[in-house]
Amino acid sequence: MATSSLSSLGPDNNEIHPLVALKRRIAALEEENADLRLIKNQSSESNAYYGRPIRRLVCLTERVEDLVAEFNRRIGLGADNESDADKMDSDDPERYRSFKKLMVWCPSARKLLRSSAEHDVLAFAYNKLNEGSDGARGDDSASLKCAVADWLMERTPTPNPTIHRQDKSGRGFYNDVTGGLLCPGSFLTCAITNLCLQSVRASIRDYHPDFRITACSWPSFLYEDGRYDPQNPTNGLFKGKLLIKAFKRVFTSPTSTYEEQPADSAARSVRNKNSGERRTRRDVSTLLNMRSIQPRAIAYVSVQLRFALSSAGSWRIVDDEFNHQEFYDNIVDYLELPPSPEATKDVDDLLLWWNQKVFGRKFVSDYRPQHANKMSVAMTLARRR
């Protein structure tokens, strides 16, 4: 009976048969119920795993529930949807920008936001996402702590005193090598002789008010060859070799840190086949589906490298007078909010440079897509119309 009734509906019939509508509603409710069961029954490990992109690509310290609360606040003020919320002014635009990144890079959070789960279920899931995000940051800190020591000890001449892999107490401004990398480039520019350089180091260690180490100055490790140009302070900024190595260590692989130019996937496959190597583990960028360099990833690695070079034994937002959150925000704003077309072009060129350094030609269609409408085929077709 039901089959014949349904089949009698013609293609031009604009009314939805009650039985069809009912079946659709049941299917939608079953799907939503399955999602809710999945959220509630997911293991702690699974929830934690899905939170791992958050520190790397979304924000440095914010909690998931606080980012979602900013979106909900805008909805409460009259926004009907996410598009309306985007247009609203806010006293905390940085937090909402982070919320937008959360929706892009953390599908689990997006699914939770759109579900009708109870508050306690959401609170539990958000907490597990936070645990996963902090766990990823801890793993990256531990990895870079050892890697940075290895990289610096490979230098010629070998640093003296030795930079130990596990013990960070001798790093920071207690060591001339790590201290030089942490020192603001502007301080080093003023020190034109060894005697001046020693005076600068002594002033920093003595906490002289004219040589305070804060997030108001870019550390020299951010600059290409550590050189700061007071006449052009953006020259070489975010092109430090150690910064590139740290980025590759976190997002691609430990072996890629020793590649000057990234090997393309075909060449890597041939090399692995010839050597008998079988790779089954995917790198972090692949797991996150990050096919182009993200400004917040650069900011995150900059913070991680700064922490690895410091003498701080455990993670903290403020190290003496240096605020890692402020440092992170300064980099994000520089890369995401250029104030002019010229500055926008400079950032685009910088990100292209980064993509070529890290990914090579692997994802070129993603990080520099062609403008097909401006190319010869499109221009020729337009001419014929």
PDB file of C-alpha atoms in Angstrom, residues 119-292:
ATOM      1  CA  HIS A 119      25.537  20.737  28.879  1.00  0.00           C
ATOM      2  CA  ASP A 120      27.360  18.065  30.878  1.00  0.00           C
ATOM      3  CA  VAL A 121      28.088  16.068  27.721  1.00  0.00           C
ATOM      4  CA  LEU A 122      29.474  19.156  25.993  1.00  0.00           C
ATOM      5  CA  ALA A 123      31.519  20.143  29.042  1.00  0.00           C
ATOM      6  CA  PHE A 124      33.076  16.677  29.164  1.00  0.00           C
ATOM      7  CA  ALA A 125      33.878  16.692  25.437  1.00  0.00           C
ATOM      8  CA  TYR A 126      35.328  20.224  25.540  1.00  0.00           C
ATOM      9  CA  ASN A 127      37.504  19.258  28.487  1.00  0.00           C
ATOM     10  CA  LYS A 128      38.905  16.300  26.555  1.00  0.00           C
ATOM     11  CA  LEU A 129      39.622  18.518  23.550  1.00  0.00           C
ATOM     12  CA  ASN A 130      41.513  20.866  25.872  1.00  0.00           C
ATOM     13  CA  GLU A 131      43.484  17.945  27.278  1.00  0.00           C
ATOM     14  CA  GLY A 132      44.413  16.856  23.767  1.00  0.00           C
ATOM     15  CA  SER A 133      45.504  20.361  22.784  1.00  0.00           C
ATOM     16  CA  ASP A 134      47.699  20.785  25.854  1.00  0.00           C
ATOM     17  CA  GLY A 135      49.079  17.279  25.395  1.00  0.00           C
ATOM     18  CA  ALA A 136      50.184  18.116  21.843  1.00  0.00           C
ATOM     19  CA  ARG A 137      51.890  21.272  23.069  1.00  0.00           C
ATOM     20  CA  GLY A 138      53.702  19.249  25.741  1.00  0.00           C
ATOM     21  CA  ASP A 139      54.820  16.652  23.197  1.00  0.00           C
ATOM     22  CA  ASP A 140      56.167  19.359  20.886  1.00  0.00           C
ATOM     23  CA  SER A 141      57.989  21.056  23.771  1.00  0.00           C
ATOM     24  CA  ALA A 142      59.673  17.789  24.759  1.00  0.00           C
ATOM     25  CA  SER A 143      60.654  17.046  21.175  1.00  0.00           C
ATOM     26  CA  LEU A 144      62.137  20.495  20.529  1.00  0.00           C
ATOM     27  CA  LYS A 145      63.958  20.574  23.854  1.00  0.00           C
ATOM     28  CA  CYS A 146      66.211  17.738  22.707  1.00  0.00           C
ATOM     29  CA  ALA A 147      66.310  18.675  19.017  1.00  0.00           C
ATOM     30  CA  VAL A 148      67.407  22.266  19.648  1.00  0.00           C
ATOM     31  CA  ALA A 149      70.257  21.070  21.858  1.00  0.00           C
ATOM     32  CA  ASP A 150      71.405  18.683  19.101  1.00  0.00           C
ATOM     33  CA  TRP A 151      71.248  21.380  16.421  1.00  0.00           C
ATOM     34  CA  LEU A 152      73.198  23.909  18.453  1.00  0.00           C
ATOM     35  CA  MET A 153      75.845  21.397  19.509  1.00  0.00           C
ATOM     36  CA  GLU A 154      76.471  20.632  15.827  1.00  0.00           C
ATOM     37  CA  ARG A 155      77.688  24.180  15.310  1.00  0.00           C
ATOM     38  CA  THR A 156      81.311  25.079  14.739  1.00  0.00           C
ATOM     39  CA  PRO A 157      82.830  25.995  17.089  1.00  0.00           C
ATOM     40  CA  THR A 158      80.984  23.763  19.534  1.00  0.00           C
ATOM     41  CA  PRO A 159      79.152  25.802  22.195  1.00  0.00           C
ATOM     42  CA  ASN A 160      80.903  26.006  25.516  1.00  0.00           C
ATOM     43  CA  PRO A 161      79.473  25.312  28.049  1.00  0.00           C
ATOM     44  CA  THR A 162      77.657  22.313  26.606  1.00  0.00           C
ATOM     45  CA  ILE A 163      73.930  22.612  25.870  1.00  0.00           C
ATOM     46  CA  HIS A 164      72.420  19.480  27.383  1.00  0.00           C
ATOM     47  CA  ARG A 165      69.459  17.691  25.826  1.00  0.00           C
ATOM     48  CA  GLN A 166      67.438  17.211  29.017  1.00  0.00           C
ATOM     49  CA  ASP A 167      68.699  19.848  31.438  1.00  0.00           C
ATOM     50  CA  LYS A 168      67.606  23.357  30.431  1.00  0.00           C
ATOM     51  CA  SER A 169      69.079  25.170  33.416  1.00  0.00           C
ATOM     52  CA  GLY A 170      72.163  26.135  31.403  1.00  0.00           C
ATOM     53  CA  ARG A 171      70.224  27.653  28.525  1.00  0.00           C
ATOM     54  CA  GLY A 172      68.660  31.081  28.133  1.00  0.00           C
ATOM     55  CA  PHE A 173      70.892  33.995  29.022  1.00  0.00           C
ATOM     56  CA  TYR A 174      73.137  31.705  31.058  1.00  0.00           C
ATOM     57  CA  ASN A 175      74.635  30.553  27.757  1.00  0.00           C
ATOM     58  CA  ASP A 176      76.060  32.890  25.089  1.00  0.00           C
ATOM     59  CA  VAL A 177      74.683  30.829  22.185  1.00  0.00           C
ATOM     60  CA  THR A 178      71.084  30.501  23.393  1.00  0.00           C
ATOM     61  CA  GLY A 179      71.265  34.003  24.869  1.00  0.00           C
ATOM     62  CA  GLY A 180      72.325  35.421  21.510  1.00  0.00           C
ATOM     63  CA  LEU A 181      69.365  33.760  19.793  1.00  0.00           C
ATOM     64  CA  LEU A 182      66.928  35.045  22.412  1.00  0.00           C
ATOM     65  CA  CYS A 183      68.385  38.543  22.472  1.00  0.00           C
ATOM     66  CA  PRO A 184      66.408  41.193  20.547  1.00  0.00           C
ATOM     67  CA  GLY A 185      68.067  41.916  17.237  1.00  0.00           C
ATOM     68  CA  SER A 186      68.060  45.630  18.011  1.00  0.00           C
ATOM     69  CA  PHE A 187      70.290  45.039  21.057  1.00  0.00           C
ATOM     70  CA  LEU A 188      72.794  43.076  19.007  1.00  0.00           C
ATOM     71  CA  THR A 189      72.889  45.734  16.272  1.00  0.00           C
ATOM     72  CA  CYS A 190      74.085  48.280  18.806  1.00  0.00           C
ATOM     73  CA  ALA A 191      76.883  45.948  19.966  1.00  0.00           C
ATOM     74  CA  ILE A 192      79.420  46.497  17.179  1.00  0.00           C
ATOM     75  CA  THR A 193      82.392  45.051  19.085  1.00  0.00           C
ATOM     76  CA  ASN A 194      82.931  42.039  21.316  1.00  0.00           C
ATOM     77  CA  LEU A 195      83.343  44.356  24.281  1.00  0.00           C
ATOM     78  CA  CYS A 196      79.968  45.969  23.542  1.00  0.00           C
ATOM     79  CA  LEU A 197      78.407  42.546  23.092  1.00  0.00           C
ATOM     80  CA  GLN A 198      79.677  41.422  26.481  1.00  0.00           C
ATOM     81  CA  SER A 199      78.296  44.621  27.979  1.00  0.00           C
ATOM     82  CA  VAL A 200      74.863  43.936  26.461  1.00  0.00           C
ATOM     83  CA  ARG A 201      74.856  40.376  27.803  1.00  0.00           C
ATOM     84  CA  ALA A 202      75.873  41.559  31.247  1.00  0.00           C
ATOM     85  CA  SER A 203      73.136  44.222  31.212  1.00  0.00           C
ATOM     86  CA  ILE A 204      70.498  41.637  30.278  1.00  0.00           C
ATOM     87  CA  ARG A 205      71.631  39.253  33.004  1.00  0.00           C
ATOM     88  CA  ASP A 206      71.599  42.087  35.531  1.00  0.00           C
ATOM     89  CA  TYR A 207      68.054  43.094  34.468  1.00  0.00           C
ATOM     90  CA  HIS A 208      69.130  46.587  33.452  1.00  0.00           C
ATOM     91  CA  PRO A 209      65.944  48.599  32.660  1.00  0.00           C
ATOM     92  CA  ASP A 210      67.305  49.587  29.219  1.00  0.00           C
ATOM     93  CA  PHE A 211      67.823  45.942  28.268  1.00  0.00           C
ATOM     94  CA  ARG A 212      64.608  44.287  29.357  1.00  0.00           C
ATOM     95  CA  ILE A 213      63.597  41.139  27.480  1.00  0.00           C
ATOM     96  CA  THR A 214      59.914  41.473  26.631  1.00  0.00           C
ATOM     97  CA  ALA A 215      57.567  40.589  23.783  1.00  0.00           C
ATOM     98  CA  CYS A 216      57.891  44.173  22.530  1.00  0.00           C
ATOM     99  CA  SER A 217      61.037  43.184  20.610  1.00  0.00           C
ATOM    100  CA  TRP A 218      61.549  40.407  18.055  1.00  0.00           C
ATOM    101  CA  PRO A 219      64.185  37.849  19.170  1.00  0.00           C
ATOM    102  CA  SER A 220      67.118  37.508  16.795  1.00  0.00           C
ATOM    103  CA  PHE A 221      66.278  33.844  16.012  1.00  0.00           C
ATOM    104  CA  LEU A 222      63.312  35.110  13.970  1.00  0.00           C
ATOM    105  CA  TYR A 223      65.655  36.874  11.538  1.00  0.00           C
ATOM    106  CA  GLU A 224      67.560  35.398   8.633  1.00  0.00           C
ATOM    107  CA  ASP A 225      71.132  34.875   9.879  1.00  0.00           C
ATOM    108  CA  GLY A 226      70.052  36.690  13.071  1.00  0.00           C
ATOM    109  CA  ARG A 227      70.533  40.074  11.404  1.00  0.00           C
ATOM    110  CA  TYR A 228      68.241  42.942  12.320  1.00  0.00           C
ATOM    111  CA  ASP A 229      68.216  45.984  10.017  1.00  0.00           C
ATOM    112  CA  PRO A 230      67.076  49.094  11.913  1.00  0.00           C
ATOM    113  CA  GLN A 231      66.447  50.859   8.581  1.00  0.00           C
ATOM    114  CA  ASN A 232      64.205  48.008   7.375  1.00  0.00           C
ATOM    115  CA  PRO A 233      63.086  45.978  10.423  1.00  0.00           C
ATOM    116  CA  THR A 234      60.962  43.586   8.326  1.00  0.00           C
ATOM    117  CA  ASN A 235      63.924  42.507   6.206  1.00  0.00           C
ATOM    118  CA  GLY A 236      64.575  38.811   6.874  1.00  0.00           C
ATOM    119  CA  LEU A 237      61.905  38.649   9.593  1.00  0.00           C
ATOM    120  CA  PHE A 238      60.485  35.100  10.138  1.00  0.00           C
ATOM    121  CA  LYS A 239      63.214  33.608   7.932  1.00  0.00           C
ATOM    122  CA  GLY A 240      65.525  32.331  10.665  1.00  0.00           C
ATOM    123  CA  LYS A 241      67.106  28.963   9.841  1.00  0.00           C
ATOM    124  CA  LEU A 242      66.481  27.577  13.311  1.00  0.00           C
ATOM    125  CA  LEU A 243      62.827  28.612  13.053  1.00  0.00           C
ATOM    126  CA  ILE A 244      62.437  26.698   9.786  1.00  0.00           C
ATOM    127  CA  LYS A 245      64.072  23.612  11.310  1.00  0.00           C
ATOM    128  CA  ALA A 246      61.781  23.780  14.335  1.00  0.00           C
ATOM    129  CA  PHE A 247      58.716  24.122  12.095  1.00  0.00           C
ATOM    130  CA  LYS A 248      59.718  21.059  10.081  1.00  0.00           C
ATOM    131  CA  ARG A 249      60.402  19.143  13.268  1.00  0.00           C
ATOM    132  CA  VAL A 250      56.851  19.800  14.495  1.00  0.00           C
ATOM    133  CA  PHE A 251      54.839  19.613  11.278  1.00  0.00           C
ATOM    134  CA  THR A 252      56.717  17.411   8.785  1.00  0.00           C
ATOM    135  CA  SER A 253      59.353  15.047  10.174  1.00  0.00           C
ATOM    136  CA  PRO A 254      62.648  14.994  12.113  1.00  0.00           C
ATOM    137  CA  THR A 255      64.574  13.952   8.980  1.00  0.00           C
ATOM    138  CA  SER A 256      63.154  16.853   6.958  1.00  0.00           C
ATOM    139  CA  THR A 257      64.969  19.319   9.223  1.00  0.00           C
ATOM    140  CA  TYR A 258      68.210  18.416   7.459  1.00  0.00           C
ATOM    141  CA  GLU A 259      66.811  18.997   3.964  1.00  0.00           C
ATOM    142  CA  GLU A 260      67.651  22.399   2.486  1.00  0.00           C
ATOM    143  CA  GLN A 261      64.885  21.923  -0.087  1.00  0.00           C
ATOM    144  CA  PRO A 262      61.948  19.569   0.505  1.00  0.00           C
ATOM    145  CA  ALA A 263      62.001  16.472  -1.669  1.00  0.00           C
ATOM    146  CA  ASP A 264      58.921  16.046  -3.823  1.00  0.00           C
ATOM    147  CA  SER A 265      56.698  13.071  -3.117  1.00  0.00           C
ATOM    148  CA  ALA A 266      57.722  11.163  -6.280  1.00  0.00           C
ATOM    149  CA  ALA A 267      61.435  11.438  -5.514  1.00  0.00           C
ATOM    150  CA  ARG A 268      60.810  10.453  -1.905  1.00  0.00           C
ATOM    151  CA  SER A 269      58.824   7.390  -3.013  1.00  0.00           C
ATOM    152  CA  VAL A 270      61.647   6.273  -5.333  1.00  0.00           C
ATOM    153  CA  ARG A 271      64.219   6.793  -2.585  1.00  0.00           C
ATOM    154  CA  ASN A 272      62.186   4.820  -0.075  1.00  0.00           C
ATOM    155  CA  LYS A 273      61.593   2.020  -2.584  1.00  0.00           C
ATOM    156  CA  ASN A 274      65.274   1.774  -3.465  1.00  0.00           C
ATOM    157  CA  SER A 275      66.322   1.753   0.169  1.00  0.00           C
ATOM    158  CA  GLY A 276      63.732  -0.847   1.083  1.00  0.00           C
ATOM    159  CA  GLU A 277      62.133   1.596   3.538  1.00  0.00           C
ATOM    160  CA  ARG A 278      58.397   1.352   4.038  1.00  0.00           C
ATOM    161  CA  ARG A 279      56.766   4.460   5.470  1.00  0.00           C
ATOM    162  CA  THR A 280      53.425   3.980   7.151  1.00  0.00           C
ATOM    163  CA  ARG A 281      53.370   6.901   9.572  1.00  0.00           C
ATOM    164  CA  ARG A 282      51.909  10.169   8.361  1.00  0.00           C
ATOM    165  CA  ASP A 283      53.386  13.487   9.486  1.00  0.00           C
ATOM    166  CA  VAL A 284      51.490  16.065  11.521  1.00  0.00           C
ATOM    167  CA  SER A 285      50.706  18.368   8.578  1.00  0.00           C
ATOM    168  CA  THR A 286      49.112  15.428   6.722  1.00  0.00           C
ATOM    169  CA  LEU A 287      47.122  14.336   9.771  1.00  0.00           C
ATOM    170  CA  LEU A 288      45.834  17.890  10.168  1.00  0.00           C
ATOM    171  CA  ASN A 289      45.214  18.215   6.418  1.00  0.00           C
ATOM    172  CA  MET A 290      47.374  21.345   6.467  1.00  0.00           C
ATOM    173  CA  ARG A 291      48.329  21.768   2.824  1.00  0.00           C
ATOM    174  CA  SER A 292      49.733  25.278   3.122  1.00  0.00           C
TER     175      SER A 292
END
